GROMACS .gro file of N, CA and C in nm:
model
  336
    1MET      N    1   0.071  -0.113  -0.002
    1MET     CA    2  -0.006  -0.004   0.009
    1MET      C    3   0.089   0.124   0.002
    2ILE      N    4   0.030   0.227  -0.066
    2ILE     CA    5   0.106   0.340  -0.072
    2ILE      C    6   0.022   0.442  -0.006
    3GLU      N    7   0.076   0.521   0.097
    3GLU     CA    8  -0.003   0.624   0.153
    3GLU      C    9   0.028   0.759   0.089
    4SER      N   10  -0.079   0.833   0.071
    4SER     CA   11  -0.086   0.957  -0.024
    4SER      C   12  -0.194   1.055   0.001
    5LYS      N   13  -0.162   1.177   0.021
    5LYS     CA   14  -0.271   1.270   0.071
    5LYS      C   15  -0.325   1.330  -0.078
    6THR      N   16  -0.258   1.317  -0.179
    6THR     CA   17  -0.318   1.354  -0.312
    6THR      C   18  -0.318   1.224  -0.412
    7ALA      N   19  -0.403   1.216  -0.512
    7ALA     CA   20  -0.410   1.093  -0.584
    7ALA      C   21  -0.291   1.093  -0.673
    8PRO      N   22  -0.219   0.959  -0.657
    8PRO     CA   23  -0.098   0.949  -0.724
    8PRO      C   24  -0.116   0.928  -0.886
    9ASN      N   25  -0.014   0.958  -0.953
    9ASN     CA   26  -0.028   0.968  -1.100
    9ASN      C   27   0.025   0.824  -1.125
   10THR      N   28  -0.082   0.726  -1.167
   10THR     CA   29  -0.075   0.590  -1.193
   10THR      C   30   0.008   0.576  -1.335
   11HIS      N   31   0.003   0.661  -1.407
   11HIS     CA   32   0.076   0.674  -1.529
   11HIS      C   33   0.239   0.674  -1.519
   12GLU      N   34   0.277   0.761  -1.423
   12GLU     CA   35   0.413   0.766  -1.380
   12GLU      C   36   0.451   0.649  -1.286
   13LEU      N   37   0.361   0.615  -1.188
   13LEU     CA   38   0.399   0.520  -1.082
   13LEU      C   39   0.423   0.377  -1.184
   14TYR      N   40   0.334   0.336  -1.277
   14TYR     CA   41   0.347   0.211  -1.336
   14TYR      C   42   0.409   0.244  -1.483
   15ASN      N   43   0.473   0.336  -1.525
   15ASN     CA   44   0.523   0.361  -1.648
   15ASN      C   45   0.448   0.303  -1.762
   16THR      N   46   0.308   0.375  -1.760
   16THR     CA   47   0.218   0.328  -1.871
   16THR      C   48   0.256   0.388  -1.997
   17VAL      N   49   0.213   0.314  -2.106
   17VAL     CA   50   0.249   0.361  -2.249
   17VAL      C   51   0.112   0.391  -2.323
   18GLY      N   52  -0.004   0.352  -2.262
   18GLY     CA   53  -0.133   0.357  -2.325
   18GLY      C   54  -0.252   0.327  -2.269
   19HIS      N   55  -0.343   0.374  -2.276
   19HIS     CA   56  -0.490   0.320  -2.216
   19HIS      C   57  -0.598   0.338  -2.303
   20GLU      N   58  -0.708   0.268  -2.252
   20GLU     CA   59  -0.833   0.289  -2.323
   20GLU      C   60  -0.949   0.294  -2.236
   21HIS      N   61  -1.030   0.418  -2.264
   21HIS     CA   62  -1.129   0.435  -2.176
   21HIS      C   63  -1.255   0.358  -2.201
   22LEU      N   64  -1.292   0.295  -2.093
   22LEU     CA   65  -1.411   0.177  -2.124
   22LEU      C   66  -1.541   0.248  -2.107
   23ASP      N   67  -1.551   0.365  -2.058
   23ASP     CA   68  -1.691   0.420  -2.040
   23ASP      C   69  -1.763   0.428  -2.165
   24ALA      N   70  -1.670   0.450  -2.291
   24ALA     CA   71  -1.756   0.446  -2.408
   24ALA      C   72  -1.814   0.321  -2.446
   25LEU      N   73  -1.744   0.207  -2.401
   25LEU     CA   74  -1.801   0.078  -2.418
   25LEU      C   75  -1.927   0.090  -2.332
   26VAL      N   76  -1.945   0.123  -2.215
   26VAL     CA   77  -2.051   0.107  -2.115
   26VAL      C   78  -2.181   0.196  -2.195
   27TYR      N   79  -2.122   0.316  -2.238
   27TYR     CA   80  -2.220   0.404  -2.296
   27TYR      C   81  -2.289   0.344  -2.427
   28TRP      N   82  -2.204   0.272  -2.504
   28TRP     CA   83  -2.261   0.187  -2.615
   28TRP      C   84  -2.359   0.080  -2.573
   29ALA      N   85  -2.337   0.002  -2.462
   29ALA     CA   86  -2.405  -0.080  -2.411
   29ALA      C   87  -2.527  -0.046  -2.334
   30LEU      N   88  -2.530   0.092  -2.266
   30LEU     CA   89  -2.644   0.126  -2.190
   30LEU      C   90  -2.718   0.229  -2.275
   31GLY      N   91  -2.653   0.300  -2.365
   31GLY     CA   92  -2.727   0.420  -2.419
   31GLY      C   93  -2.724   0.522  -2.349
   32ASP      N   94  -2.646   0.544  -2.237
   32ASP     CA   95  -2.605   0.654  -2.161
   32ASP      C   96  -2.466   0.650  -2.091
   33PHE      N   97  -2.424   0.772  -2.066
   33PHE     CA   98  -2.284   0.775  -2.008
   33PHE      C   99  -2.295   0.740  -1.870
   34PRO      N  100  -2.205   0.649  -1.829
   34PRO     CA  101  -2.209   0.612  -1.693
   34PRO      C  102  -2.155   0.718  -1.593
   35ASP      N  103  -2.199   0.701  -1.467
   35ASP     CA  104  -2.151   0.780  -1.349
   35ASP      C  105  -1.999   0.763  -1.324
   36SER      N  106  -1.961   0.645  -1.357
   36SER     CA  107  -1.816   0.602  -1.320
   36SER      C  108  -1.757   0.537  -1.442
   37GLY      N  109  -1.628   0.539  -1.453
   37GLY     CA  110  -1.553   0.479  -1.560
   37GLY      C  111  -1.419   0.402  -1.529
   38ILE      N  112  -1.386   0.305  -1.596
   38ILE     CA  113  -1.248   0.259  -1.590
   38ILE      C  114  -1.174   0.258  -1.704
   39ASN      N  115  -1.061   0.243  -1.700
   39ASN     CA  116  -0.961   0.239  -1.808
   39ASN      C  117  -0.883   0.103  -1.820
   40LEU      N  118  -0.844   0.070  -1.925
   40LEU     CA  119  -0.762  -0.050  -1.950
   40LEU      C  120  -0.634   0.003  -1.992
   41VAL      N  121  -0.525  -0.028  -1.909
   41VAL     CA  122  -0.406   0.042  -1.907
   41VAL      C  123  -0.283  -0.038  -1.954
   42GLU      N  124  -0.199  -0.015  -2.027
   42GLU     CA  125  -0.066  -0.090  -2.072
   42GLU      C  126   0.050  -0.023  -2.015
   43CYS      N  127   0.127  -0.109  -1.962
   43CYS     CA  128   0.270  -0.068  -1.895
   43CYS      C  129   0.376  -0.078  -2.000
   44GLU      N  130   0.466  -0.008  -1.988
   44GLU     CA  131   0.602  -0.013  -2.059
   44GLU      C  132   0.655  -0.167  -2.066
   45ASN      N  133   0.641  -0.233  -1.949
   45ASN     CA  134   0.692  -0.367  -1.938
   45ASN      C  135   0.604  -0.473  -1.997
   46GLY      N  136   0.496  -0.441  -2.056
   46GLY     CA  137   0.388  -0.540  -2.125
   46GLY      C  138   0.289  -0.582  -2.038
   47LYS      N  139   0.282  -0.540  -1.914
   47LYS     CA  140   0.178  -0.590  -1.833
   47LYS      C  141   0.050  -0.480  -1.845
   48TRP      N  142  -0.047  -0.538  -1.794
   48TRP     CA  143  -0.180  -0.457  -1.822
   48TRP      C  144  -0.237  -0.447  -1.681
   49PHE      N  145  -0.318  -0.347  -1.655
   49PHE     CA  146  -0.409  -0.323  -1.543
   49PHE      C  147  -0.518  -0.248  -1.571
   50VAL      N  148  -0.617  -0.252  -1.468
   50VAL     CA  149  -0.746  -0.173  -1.481
   50VAL      C  150  -0.744  -0.066  -1.388
   51LYS      N  151  -0.788   0.040  -1.411
   51LYS     CA  152  -0.779   0.166  -1.334
   51LYS      C  153  -0.903   0.235  -1.321
   52VAL      N  154  -0.965   0.295  -1.213
   52VAL     CA  155  -1.079   0.389  -1.205
   52VAL      C  156  -1.042   0.498  -1.275
   53ASP      N  157  -1.118   0.560  -1.355
   53ASP     CA  158  -1.085   0.683  -1.439
   53ASP      C  159  -1.176   0.793  -1.380
   54HIS      N  160  -1.285   0.761  -1.349
   54HIS     CA  161  -1.387   0.894  -1.284
   54HIS      C  162  -1.486   0.809  -1.205
   55GLY      N  163  -1.556   0.871  -1.094
   55GLY     CA  164  -1.670   0.821  -1.012
   55GLY      C  165  -1.610   0.722  -0.913
   56ASP      N  166  -1.705   0.682  -0.850
   56ASP     CA  167  -1.672   0.563  -0.735
   56ASP      C  168  -1.742   0.453  -0.734
   57ASP      N  169  -1.808   0.426  -0.834
   57ASP     CA  170  -1.872   0.290  -0.836
   57ASP      C  171  -1.789   0.174  -0.845
   58TYR      N  172  -1.663   0.200  -0.875
   58TYR     CA  173  -1.588   0.080  -0.885
   58TYR      C  174  -1.480   0.073  -0.768
   59ASP      N  175  -1.503   0.160  -0.679
   59ASP     CA  176  -1.408   0.169  -0.560
   59ASP      C  177  -1.399   0.047  -0.473
   60HIS      N  178  -1.506  -0.030  -0.473
   60HIS     CA  179  -1.520  -0.141  -0.375
   60HIS      C  180  -1.473  -0.260  -0.433
   61LEU      N  181  -1.418  -0.254  -0.561
   61LEU     CA  182  -1.370  -0.396  -0.636
   61LEU      C  183  -1.231  -0.409  -0.622
   62GLU      N  184  -1.196  -0.536  -0.578
   62GLU     CA  185  -1.050  -0.552  -0.560
   62GLU      C  186  -0.977  -0.581  -0.696
   63GLY      N  187  -0.862  -0.545  -0.694
   63GLY     CA  188  -0.771  -0.575  -0.816
   63GLY      C  189  -0.778  -0.446  -0.909
   64ILE      N  190  -0.842  -0.350  -0.897
   64ILE     CA  191  -0.839  -0.223  -0.974
   64ILE      C  192  -0.762  -0.119  -0.906
   65ALA      N  193  -0.692  -0.045  -0.981
   65ALA     CA  194  -0.627   0.067  -0.933
   65ALA      C  195  -0.716   0.174  -0.907
   66ARG      N  196  -0.711   0.227  -0.775
   66ARG     CA  197  -0.803   0.330  -0.754
   66ARG      C  198  -0.737   0.450  -0.684
   67PRO      N  199  -0.700   0.535  -0.761
   67PRO     CA  200  -0.596   0.645  -0.731
   67PRO      C  201  -0.678   0.749  -0.635
   68ASN      N  202  -0.792   0.746  -0.616
   68ASN     CA  203  -0.852   0.833  -0.539
   68ASN      C  204  -0.888   0.792  -0.405
   69VAL      N  205  -0.857   0.657  -0.399
   69VAL     CA  206  -0.896   0.576  -0.253
   69VAL      C  207  -0.745   0.565  -0.188
   70SER      N  208  -0.744   0.610  -0.067
   70SER     CA  209  -0.634   0.609   0.009
   70SER      C  210  -0.638   0.504   0.139
   71PRO      N  211  -0.547   0.411   0.149
   71PRO     CA  212  -0.409   0.427   0.067
   71PRO      C  213  -0.413   0.356  -0.049
   72LEU      N  214  -0.336   0.373  -0.134
   72LEU     CA  215  -0.336   0.329  -0.273
   72LEU      C  216  -0.299   0.190  -0.260
   73THR      N  217  -0.369   0.079  -0.320
   73THR     CA  218  -0.333  -0.059  -0.322
   73THR      C  219  -0.291  -0.089  -0.472
   74GLU      N  220  -0.180  -0.185  -0.458
   74GLU     CA  221  -0.141  -0.237  -0.595
   74GLU      C  222  -0.259  -0.305  -0.689
   75PRO      N  223  -0.280  -0.252  -0.812
   75PRO     CA  224  -0.386  -0.326  -0.879
   75PRO      C  225  -0.328  -0.458  -0.934
   76THR      N  226  -0.408  -0.561  -0.962
   76THR     CA  227  -0.374  -0.672  -1.031
   76THR      C  228  -0.321  -0.671  -1.175
   77PHE      N  229  -0.202  -0.723  -1.188
   77PHE     CA  230  -0.144  -0.688  -1.327
   77PHE      C  231  -0.150  -0.823  -1.402
   78PHE      N  232  -0.197  -0.802  -1.536
   78PHE     CA  233  -0.204  -0.904  -1.622
   78PHE      C  234  -0.108  -0.910  -1.738
   79SER      N  235  -0.060  -1.044  -1.772
   79SER     CA  236   0.020  -1.047  -1.871
   79SER      C  237   0.003  -1.015  -2.020
   80THR      N  238  -0.144  -1.030  -2.027
   80THR     CA  239  -0.204  -1.015  -2.165
   80THR      C  240  -0.303  -0.904  -2.168
   81GLU      N  241  -0.309  -0.832  -2.276
   81GLU     CA  242  -0.444  -0.739  -2.297
   81GLU      C  243  -0.576  -0.817  -2.281
   82ASP      N  244  -0.588  -0.925  -2.329
   82ASP     CA  245  -0.705  -1.008  -2.315
   82ASP      C  246  -0.752  -1.053  -2.174
   83ALA      N  247  -0.640  -1.090  -2.112
   83ALA     CA  248  -0.674  -1.113  -1.979
   83ALA      C  249  -0.715  -1.006  -1.889
   84ALA      N  250  -0.661  -0.882  -1.911
   84ALA     CA  251  -0.707  -0.774  -1.838
   84ALA      C  252  -0.817  -0.713  -1.890
   85ARG      N  253  -0.854  -0.716  -2.023
   85ARG     CA  254  -0.979  -0.687  -2.083
   85ARG      C  255  -1.093  -0.784  -2.017
   86GLU      N  256  -1.079  -0.899  -2.007
   86GLU     CA  257  -1.176  -0.995  -1.949
   86GLU      C  258  -1.226  -0.967  -1.796
   87PHE      N  259  -1.113  -0.920  -1.730
   87PHE     CA  260  -1.120  -0.886  -1.593
   87PHE      C  261  -1.202  -0.744  -1.585
   88ALA      N  262  -1.173  -0.655  -1.680
   88ALA     CA  263  -1.241  -0.530  -1.708
   88ALA      C  264  -1.391  -0.549  -1.732
   89TYR      N  265  -1.430  -0.649  -1.822
   89TYR     CA  266  -1.552  -0.682  -1.847
   89TYR      C  267  -1.625  -0.723  -1.717
   90LYS      N  268  -1.557  -0.817  -1.653
   90LYS     CA  269  -1.616  -0.859  -1.519
   90LYS      C  270  -1.643  -0.759  -1.426
   91CYS      N  271  -1.556  -0.661  -1.415
   91CYS     CA  272  -1.578  -0.552  -1.319
   91CYS      C  273  -1.699  -0.478  -1.371
   92ILE      N  274  -1.713  -0.436  -1.490
   92ILE     CA  275  -1.837  -0.356  -1.546
   92ILE      C  276  -1.951  -0.445  -1.504
   93ARG      N  277  -1.950  -0.562  -1.526
   93ARG     CA  278  -2.090  -0.628  -1.512
   93ARG      C  279  -2.123  -0.644  -1.357
   94MET      N  280  -2.016  -0.630  -1.279
   94MET     CA  281  -2.054  -0.636  -1.135
   94MET      C  282  -2.102  -0.486  -1.098
   95VAL      N  283  -2.063  -0.391  -1.163
   95VAL     CA  284  -2.124  -0.261  -1.145
   95VAL      C  285  -2.246  -0.227  -1.216
   96HIS      N  286  -2.264  -0.287  -1.333
   96HIS     CA  287  -2.376  -0.276  -1.413
   96HIS      C  288  -2.439  -0.426  -1.447
   97PRO      N  289  -2.506  -0.483  -1.341
   97PRO     CA  290  -2.543  -0.617  -1.369
   97PRO      C  291  -2.640  -0.627  -1.495
   98GLU      N  292  -2.713  -0.518  -1.520
   98GLU     CA  293  -2.804  -0.537  -1.643
   98GLU      C  294  -2.737  -0.573  -1.760
   99LEU      N  295  -2.599  -0.543  -1.759
   99LEU     CA  296  -2.498  -0.577  -1.885
   99LEU      C  297  -2.438  -0.720  -1.883
  100ILE      N  298  -2.491  -0.802  -1.791
  100ILE     CA  299  -2.440  -0.940  -1.787
  100ILE      C  300  -2.448  -1.010  -1.922
  101GLU      N  301  -2.552  -1.001  -1.990
  101GLU     CA  302  -2.560  -1.073  -2.117
  101GLU      C  303  -2.514  -0.996  -2.237
  102VAL      N  304  -2.468  -0.879  -2.228
  102VAL     CA  305  -2.412  -0.808  -2.337
  102VAL      C  306  -2.273  -0.870  -2.380
  103ASP      N  307  -2.261  -0.876  -2.521
  103ASP     CA  308  -2.119  -0.926  -2.583
  103ASP      C  309  -2.057  -0.793  -2.591
  104PHE      N  310  -1.959  -0.765  -2.507
  104PHE     CA  311  -1.887  -0.648  -2.506
  104PHE      C  312  -1.792  -0.649  -2.626
  105ASP      N  313  -1.748  -0.769  -2.681
  105ASP     CA  314  -1.663  -0.747  -2.810
  105ASP      C  315  -1.742  -0.700  -2.935
  106ALA      N  316  -1.862  -0.710  -2.917
  106ALA     CA  317  -1.940  -0.678  -3.051
  106ALA      C  318  -1.909  -0.513  -3.055
  107TYR      N  319  -1.883  -0.447  -2.935
  107TYR     CA  320  -1.868  -0.303  -2.970
  107TYR      C  321  -1.756  -0.274  -3.048
  108TYR      N  322  -1.637  -0.349  -3.066
  108TYR     CA  323  -1.521  -0.323  -3.108
  108TYR      C  324  -1.566  -0.355  -3.286
  109SER      N  325  -1.663  -0.422  -3.329
  109SER     CA  326  -1.698  -0.467  -3.448
  109SER      C  327  -1.820  -0.389  -3.499
  110ASP      N  328  -1.873  -0.294  -3.424
  110ASP     CA  329  -1.983  -0.225  -3.448
  110ASP      C  330  -1.961  -0.129  -3.551
  111ASP      N  331  -2.040  -0.134  -3.650
  111ASP     CA  332  -2.023  -0.019  -3.769
  111ASP      C  333  -2.092   0.097  -3.750
  112ASP      N  334  -2.190   0.088  -3.660
  112ASP     CA  335  -2.257   0.221  -3.629
  112ASP      C  336  -2.202   0.335  -3.567
   0.00000   0.00000   0.00000
């Protein structure tokens, strides 16, 4: 755990090189912008993790980087993007149980 009075910069802390905002995916599935969102984040070392981007609906879930919750706990790191994405989907479904049956992968092939 890392004690902090201000939200740590997880991009610097974990040497990130890219991220995807998954709130757009939730918007696509719900038809409404969510109160809270998570990011799928890639690190320079090839590892991946999931991070709260805004809101607090995901703050109770283990394994997610929650920079606005003190003390900061280490997120679960995944060796592949696919594994991290599946974990993110699981987290989204925990916060939005109405999306349990939604095929999130269809979002990436949707032409609309």
